[in-house]
XYZ file of C-alpha atoms in Angstrom:
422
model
C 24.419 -13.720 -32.846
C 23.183 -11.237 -30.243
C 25.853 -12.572 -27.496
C 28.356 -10.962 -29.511
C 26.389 -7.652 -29.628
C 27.714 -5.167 -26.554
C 24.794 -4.451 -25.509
C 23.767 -1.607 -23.264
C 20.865 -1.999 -20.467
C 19.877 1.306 -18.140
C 17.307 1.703 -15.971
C 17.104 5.715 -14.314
C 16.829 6.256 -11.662
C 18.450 3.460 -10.916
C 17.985 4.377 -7.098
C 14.386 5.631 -6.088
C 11.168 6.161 -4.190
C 8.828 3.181 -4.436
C 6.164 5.249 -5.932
C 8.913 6.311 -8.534
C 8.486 5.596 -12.213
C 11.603 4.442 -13.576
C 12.862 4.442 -17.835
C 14.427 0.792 -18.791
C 16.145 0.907 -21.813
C 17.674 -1.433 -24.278
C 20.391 0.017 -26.458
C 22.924 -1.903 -29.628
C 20.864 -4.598 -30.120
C 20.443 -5.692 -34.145
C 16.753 -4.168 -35.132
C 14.353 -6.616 -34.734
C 15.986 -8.994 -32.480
C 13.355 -10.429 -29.919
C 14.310 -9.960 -26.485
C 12.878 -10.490 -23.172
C 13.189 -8.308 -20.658
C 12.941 -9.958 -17.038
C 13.329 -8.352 -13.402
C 13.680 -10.504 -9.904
C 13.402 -9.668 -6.574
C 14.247 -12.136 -3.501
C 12.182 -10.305 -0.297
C 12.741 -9.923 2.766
C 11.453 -13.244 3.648
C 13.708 -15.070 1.192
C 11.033 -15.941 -1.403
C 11.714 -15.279 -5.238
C 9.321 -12.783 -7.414
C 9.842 -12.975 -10.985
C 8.411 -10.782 -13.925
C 9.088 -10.764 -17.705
C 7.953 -9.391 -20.958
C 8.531 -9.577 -24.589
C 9.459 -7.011 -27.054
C 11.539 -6.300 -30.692
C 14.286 -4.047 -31.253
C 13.640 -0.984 -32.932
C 15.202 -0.169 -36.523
C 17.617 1.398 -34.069
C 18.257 -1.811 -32.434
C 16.278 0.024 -28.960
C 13.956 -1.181 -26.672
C 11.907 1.709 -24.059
C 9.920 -0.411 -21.867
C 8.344 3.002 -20.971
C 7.290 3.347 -24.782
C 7.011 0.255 -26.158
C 4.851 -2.680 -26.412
C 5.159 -5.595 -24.927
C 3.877 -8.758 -26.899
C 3.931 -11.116 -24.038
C 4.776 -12.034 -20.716
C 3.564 -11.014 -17.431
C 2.220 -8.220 -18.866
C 1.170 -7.296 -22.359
C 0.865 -3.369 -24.188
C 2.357 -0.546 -22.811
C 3.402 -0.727 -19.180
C 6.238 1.372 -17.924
C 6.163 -0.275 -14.702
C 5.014 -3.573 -15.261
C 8.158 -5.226 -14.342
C 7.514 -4.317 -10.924
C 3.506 -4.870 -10.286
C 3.585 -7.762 -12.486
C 6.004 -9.633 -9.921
C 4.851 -13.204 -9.490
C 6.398 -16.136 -7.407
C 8.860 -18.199 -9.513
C 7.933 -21.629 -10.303
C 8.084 -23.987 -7.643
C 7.400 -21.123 -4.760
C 4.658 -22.214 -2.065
C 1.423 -20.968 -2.692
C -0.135 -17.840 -0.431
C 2.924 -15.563 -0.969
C 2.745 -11.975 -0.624
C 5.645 -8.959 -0.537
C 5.495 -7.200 2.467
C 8.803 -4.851 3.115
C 9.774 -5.885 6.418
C 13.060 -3.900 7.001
C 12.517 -0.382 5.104
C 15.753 0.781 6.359
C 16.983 -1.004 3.531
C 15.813 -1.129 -0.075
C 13.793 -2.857 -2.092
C 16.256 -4.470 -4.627
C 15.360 -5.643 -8.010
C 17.892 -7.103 -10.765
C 16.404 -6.036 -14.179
C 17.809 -7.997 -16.828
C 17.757 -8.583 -20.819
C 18.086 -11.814 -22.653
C 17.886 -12.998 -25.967
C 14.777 -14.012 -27.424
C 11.392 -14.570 -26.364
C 11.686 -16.561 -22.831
C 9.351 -17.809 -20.452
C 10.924 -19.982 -18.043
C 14.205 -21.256 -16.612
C 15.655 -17.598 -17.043
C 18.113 -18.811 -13.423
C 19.676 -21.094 -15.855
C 20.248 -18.055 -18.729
C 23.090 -15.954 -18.657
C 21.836 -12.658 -19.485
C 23.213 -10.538 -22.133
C 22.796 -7.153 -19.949
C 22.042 -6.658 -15.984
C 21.241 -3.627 -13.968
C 20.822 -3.875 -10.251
C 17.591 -1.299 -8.674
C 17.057 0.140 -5.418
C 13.476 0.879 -4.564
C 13.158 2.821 -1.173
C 10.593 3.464 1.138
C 12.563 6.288 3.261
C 13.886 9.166 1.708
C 17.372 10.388 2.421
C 16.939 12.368 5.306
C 13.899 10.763 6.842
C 14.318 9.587 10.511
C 12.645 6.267 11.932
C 12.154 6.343 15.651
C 10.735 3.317 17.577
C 8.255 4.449 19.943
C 7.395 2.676 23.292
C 5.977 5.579 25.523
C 2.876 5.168 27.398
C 2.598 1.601 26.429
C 2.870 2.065 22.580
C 4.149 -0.403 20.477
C 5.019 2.167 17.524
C 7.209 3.459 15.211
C 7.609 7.463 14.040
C 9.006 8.618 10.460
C 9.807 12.229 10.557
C 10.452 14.204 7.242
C 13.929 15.686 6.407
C 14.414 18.767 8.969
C 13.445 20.689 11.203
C 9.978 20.680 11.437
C 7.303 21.014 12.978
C 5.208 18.787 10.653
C 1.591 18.244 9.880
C 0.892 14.036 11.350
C -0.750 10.982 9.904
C -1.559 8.345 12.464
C -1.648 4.544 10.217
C -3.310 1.922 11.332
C -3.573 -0.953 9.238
C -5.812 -4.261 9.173
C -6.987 -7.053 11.444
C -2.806 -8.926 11.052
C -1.459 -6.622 13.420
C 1.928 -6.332 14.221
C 3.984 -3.213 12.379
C 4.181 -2.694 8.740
C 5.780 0.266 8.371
C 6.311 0.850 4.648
C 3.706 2.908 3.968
C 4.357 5.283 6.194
C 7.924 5.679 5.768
C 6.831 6.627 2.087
C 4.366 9.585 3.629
C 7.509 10.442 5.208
C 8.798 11.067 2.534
C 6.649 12.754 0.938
C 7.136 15.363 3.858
C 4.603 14.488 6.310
C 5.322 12.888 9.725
C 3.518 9.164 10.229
C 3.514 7.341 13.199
C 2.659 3.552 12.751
C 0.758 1.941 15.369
C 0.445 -1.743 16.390
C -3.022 -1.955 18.482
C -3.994 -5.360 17.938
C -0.883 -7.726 18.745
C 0.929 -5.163 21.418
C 1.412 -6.988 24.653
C -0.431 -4.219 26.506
C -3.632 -5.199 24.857
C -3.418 -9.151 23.878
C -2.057 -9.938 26.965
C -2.054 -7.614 29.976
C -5.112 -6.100 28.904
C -4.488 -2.686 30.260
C -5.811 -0.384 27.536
C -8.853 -1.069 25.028
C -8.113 -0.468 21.482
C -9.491 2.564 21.494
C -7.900 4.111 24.506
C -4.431 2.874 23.200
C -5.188 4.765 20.019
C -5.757 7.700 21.654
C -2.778 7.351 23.430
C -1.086 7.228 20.513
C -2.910 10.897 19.150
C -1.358 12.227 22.279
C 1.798 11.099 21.603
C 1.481 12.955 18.559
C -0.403 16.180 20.081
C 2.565 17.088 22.183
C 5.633 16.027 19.986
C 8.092 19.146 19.635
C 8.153 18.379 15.680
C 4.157 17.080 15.105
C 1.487 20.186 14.460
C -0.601 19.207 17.108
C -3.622 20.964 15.583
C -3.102 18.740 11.796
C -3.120 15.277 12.838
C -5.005 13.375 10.043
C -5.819 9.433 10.307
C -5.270 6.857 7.718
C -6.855 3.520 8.196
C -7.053 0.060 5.784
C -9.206 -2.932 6.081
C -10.364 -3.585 9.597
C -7.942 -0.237 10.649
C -10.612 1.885 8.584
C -13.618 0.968 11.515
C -11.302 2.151 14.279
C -10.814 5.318 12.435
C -14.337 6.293 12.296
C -15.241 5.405 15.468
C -12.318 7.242 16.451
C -13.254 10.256 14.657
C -16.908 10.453 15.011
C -17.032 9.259 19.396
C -13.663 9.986 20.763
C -13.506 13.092 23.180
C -9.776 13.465 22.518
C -9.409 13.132 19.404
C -9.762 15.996 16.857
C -8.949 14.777 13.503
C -8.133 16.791 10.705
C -9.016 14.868 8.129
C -9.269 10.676 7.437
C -8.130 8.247 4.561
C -10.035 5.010 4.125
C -8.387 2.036 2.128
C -11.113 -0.876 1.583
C -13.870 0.720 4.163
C -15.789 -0.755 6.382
C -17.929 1.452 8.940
C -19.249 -1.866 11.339
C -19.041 -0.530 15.201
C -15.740 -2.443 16.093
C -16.908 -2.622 19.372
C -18.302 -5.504 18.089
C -14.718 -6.899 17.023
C -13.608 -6.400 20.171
C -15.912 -7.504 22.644
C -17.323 -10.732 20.749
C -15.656 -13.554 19.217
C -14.617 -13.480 15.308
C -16.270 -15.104 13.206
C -14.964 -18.482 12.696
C -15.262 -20.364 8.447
C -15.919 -23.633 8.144
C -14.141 -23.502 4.370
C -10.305 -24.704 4.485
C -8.566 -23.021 2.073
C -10.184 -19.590 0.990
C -12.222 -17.691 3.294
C -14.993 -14.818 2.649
C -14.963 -12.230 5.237
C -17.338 -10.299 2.705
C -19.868 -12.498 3.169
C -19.927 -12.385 6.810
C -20.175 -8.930 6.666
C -23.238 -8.486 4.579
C -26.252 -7.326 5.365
C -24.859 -4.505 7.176
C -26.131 -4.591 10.942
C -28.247 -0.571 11.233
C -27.345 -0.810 15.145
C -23.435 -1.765 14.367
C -22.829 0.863 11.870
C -20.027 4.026 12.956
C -22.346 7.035 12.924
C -20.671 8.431 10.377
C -23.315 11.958 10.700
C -21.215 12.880 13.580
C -17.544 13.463 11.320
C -16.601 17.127 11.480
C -13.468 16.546 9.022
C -12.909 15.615 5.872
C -13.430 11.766 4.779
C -12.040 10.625 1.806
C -12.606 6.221 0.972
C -10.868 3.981 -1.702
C -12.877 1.289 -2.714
C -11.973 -1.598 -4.928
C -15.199 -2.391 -6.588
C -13.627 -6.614 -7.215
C -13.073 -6.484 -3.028
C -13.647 -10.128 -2.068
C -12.354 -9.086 1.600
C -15.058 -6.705 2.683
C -18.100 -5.222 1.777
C -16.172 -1.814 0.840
C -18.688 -0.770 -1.774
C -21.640 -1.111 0.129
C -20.023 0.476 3.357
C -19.094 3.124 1.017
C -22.750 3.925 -0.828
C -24.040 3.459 3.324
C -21.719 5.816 4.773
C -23.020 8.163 1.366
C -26.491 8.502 2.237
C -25.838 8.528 6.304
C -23.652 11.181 5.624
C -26.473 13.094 3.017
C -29.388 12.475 5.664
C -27.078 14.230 8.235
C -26.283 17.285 6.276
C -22.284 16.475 6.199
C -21.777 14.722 2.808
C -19.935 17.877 1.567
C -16.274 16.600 3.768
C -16.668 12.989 1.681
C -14.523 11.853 -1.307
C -15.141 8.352 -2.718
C -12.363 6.943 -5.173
C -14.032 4.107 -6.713
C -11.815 1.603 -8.673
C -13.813 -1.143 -11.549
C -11.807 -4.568 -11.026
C -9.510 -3.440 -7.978
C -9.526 -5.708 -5.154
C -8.764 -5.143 -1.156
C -5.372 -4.432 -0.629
C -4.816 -1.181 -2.352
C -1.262 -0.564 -1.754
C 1.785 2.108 -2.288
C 2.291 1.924 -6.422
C 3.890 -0.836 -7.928
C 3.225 -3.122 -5.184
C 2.845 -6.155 -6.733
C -1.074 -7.344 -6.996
C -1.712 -10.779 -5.390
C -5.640 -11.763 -5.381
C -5.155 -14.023 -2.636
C -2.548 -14.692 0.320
C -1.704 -16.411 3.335
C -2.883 -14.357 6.301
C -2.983 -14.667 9.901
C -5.582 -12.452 11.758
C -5.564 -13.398 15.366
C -2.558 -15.680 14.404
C -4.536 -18.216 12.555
C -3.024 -19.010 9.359
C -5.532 -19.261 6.811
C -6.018 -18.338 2.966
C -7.556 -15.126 2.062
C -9.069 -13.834 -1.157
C -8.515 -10.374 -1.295
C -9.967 -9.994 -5.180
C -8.680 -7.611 -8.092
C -7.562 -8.471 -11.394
C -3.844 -7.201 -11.904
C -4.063 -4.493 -14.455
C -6.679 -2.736 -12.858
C -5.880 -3.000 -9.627
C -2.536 -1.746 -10.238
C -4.185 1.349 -12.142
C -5.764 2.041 -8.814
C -2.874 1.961 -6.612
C -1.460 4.444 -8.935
C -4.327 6.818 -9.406
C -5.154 6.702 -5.561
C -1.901 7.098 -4.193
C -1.644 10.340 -5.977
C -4.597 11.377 -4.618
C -4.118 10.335 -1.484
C -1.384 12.234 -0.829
C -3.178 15.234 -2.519
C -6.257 15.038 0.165
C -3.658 15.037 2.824
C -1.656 17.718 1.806
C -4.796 20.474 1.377
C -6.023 18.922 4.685
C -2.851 19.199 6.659
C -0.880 22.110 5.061
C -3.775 24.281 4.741
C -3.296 25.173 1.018
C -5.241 24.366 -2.234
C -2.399 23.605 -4.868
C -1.176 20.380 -5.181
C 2.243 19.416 -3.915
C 1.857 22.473 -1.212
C 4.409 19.855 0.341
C 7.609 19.051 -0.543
C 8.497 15.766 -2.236
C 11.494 13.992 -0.974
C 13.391 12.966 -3.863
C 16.912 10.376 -3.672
């Protein structure tokens, strides 16, 4: 009887980045015992995320998740970090859910457990035979979070362990608003600075209405510019979704504004002038919406002029995006960019199966979620099937922070910056 086994269950590091791989291993069981290996995470909103797979002992009695095959589960093959990016609501959640670190000042905590034989439910009502308890972080030990309100900002600034000064990414996400900071507390630690802007739900433009988006953004370059510890002269931008139109326009009109170099997630290069001087675009369908669709033929007088970019471009595009037309902005921005002579500063990352929200790795893949643009709560489809699109959150991540590196530090090795490690 395995219960009377003394088993041993590691995980190492047990405490580490986000982006981290991690080695789970299953020691003293008898060989050939089936066992299911199961991890659970409660976020920050108080929903439960399960994931599980199957395996057999070894003639040693061992089980690598990093090495070994899983027969079944949440995942199947060889998937060292399936247990995270296979995380699925538990039975019984409401439907729409999506994880979203709220508080990164705190970790990510996931309880990876073993039990005996092949389970696929009802695992809260299984003692386990073996627990381990895993910290995921998004800040690095060392990296600073400072809440910025100057000159109207609603904002928040990671700094990189010391001194400084350090090369700048200014992240805007998507059409949600508010701030998500998670992704650039991880560039933080990865040792370059991020500020984190709100521009679409920030008092000073929903409500007061005394800066455009676009004059708020700049505001937030200059608060960048002339910070003791930013590199005024390396700021790059990073934009997803509906962030990635600001960019551009940013990039290719503003007379302020001298970007480095830009990082599109999901790209979309419609004027959004348009966004914000018209009305959105309302969908008579109740539960799923397709932004896509609305999006499609791409408007010739609302595109970004993307001819005019002096810096370096590089887009991610999930080829499954049901969100937005990222594929076809993509090829656009392409031959715009090869008719005006400046196609050598693009990179396109093009991902088979991936969907919209290409994430930090390991972020669990939903293909669609409750979402509230303009504080509307409606149901999104986002796309991407979950293997691939968690291949491409991987792969692009890593060269992601590649692109920014040459482009900010000024080198042409990879890792020319330091990696934060805990």
């Amino acid at each position: 009887v395995l219960g009377f086994w003394p088993h041993f269950l590691s995980v190492n590091p047990s405490r580490g980045l986000m982006d981290e791989q991690f080695v789970v291993l299953v020691q003293n069981a008898p060989p050939g015992s089936e066992l299911t290996v199961h991890s659970f995470h409660q976020c920050d909103e108080g929903h439960s995320w399960n994931a599980f797979a199957h395996y057999i002992s070894d003639a040693a009695g061992s089980v690598n998740v990093s090495g070994d095959c899983s027969l079944g589960g949440t995942y199947s093959g060889i998937e060292p970090m399936g247990l995270l990016w296979s995380l699925r609501p538990v039975p019984g959640s409401k439907p729409g859910l999506r994880i979203r670190k709220k508080n990164v000042q705190v970790p990510m905590l996931v309880t990876v457990s073993v039990y005996e034989g092949h389970r696929k439910d009802g695992f809260s009502d299984l003692v386990p035979l073996a627990s381990v308890l895993v910290e995921r972080w998004y800040m690095a030990p060392g990296v600073r979070r400072i809440p910025v309100t100057e000159g109207g900002l609603t904002a928040t600034l990671f700094l990189p362990p010391g001194p400084g000064p350090f090369p700048a990414v200014l992240d805007l996400w998507g059409s949600g608003g508010q701030l998500m900071e998670y992704r650039a507390a991880l560039l933080a630690s990865h040792g370059l600075a991020a500020l984190v802007v709100d521009y679409l739900t920030t008092k000073n433009i929903k409500e007061t209405e005394k800066m455009t988006i676009f004059q708020y953004i700049e505001t937030a370059y200059k608060y960048l510019e002339e910070h003791l510890q930013i590199l005024g002269s390396r700021i790059a931008m990073l934009g997803l979704s509906f962030g990635t139109s600001v960019t551009l326009r940013m990039a290719a009109y503003s007379k302020i504004m001298k970007v480095t170099a830009e990082e599109n997630i999901c790209p979309s290069h419609d004027d959004p002038r348009v966004a914000e001087e018209g009305e959105r675009p309302e969908s008579s369908k109740p539960l799923e919406i397709l932004p896509r669709d609305l999006s499609l033929p791409i408007d010739p007088l609302k595109k970004v002029d993307v001819g005019r970019l002096q810096c370096p471009l590089m887009l991610v595009v999930g080829e499954d995006d049901q969100n937005s037309a990222a594929q076809e902005s993509a090829s656009d921005m392409k031959e715009m960019m090869e008719r005006a002579g400046n196609s050598h500063l693009l990179t396109i990352l093009s991902y088979p199966d991936a969907g919209h929200l290409i994430e930090p790795p390991y972020t669990p893949h939903v293909r669609a979620s409750n979402f509230k643009p303009a504080g509307l709560k409606q149901m999104f489809l986002w796309g991407g099937q979950t293997v691939a699109h968690s291949r491409a959150q991987e792969d692009s991540w890593k060269k992601i922070l590649l692109f920014l590196r040459v482009n900010l530090f000024g080198g042409t090795r990879p890792g020319a910056a330091p990696l934060s490690r805990l």
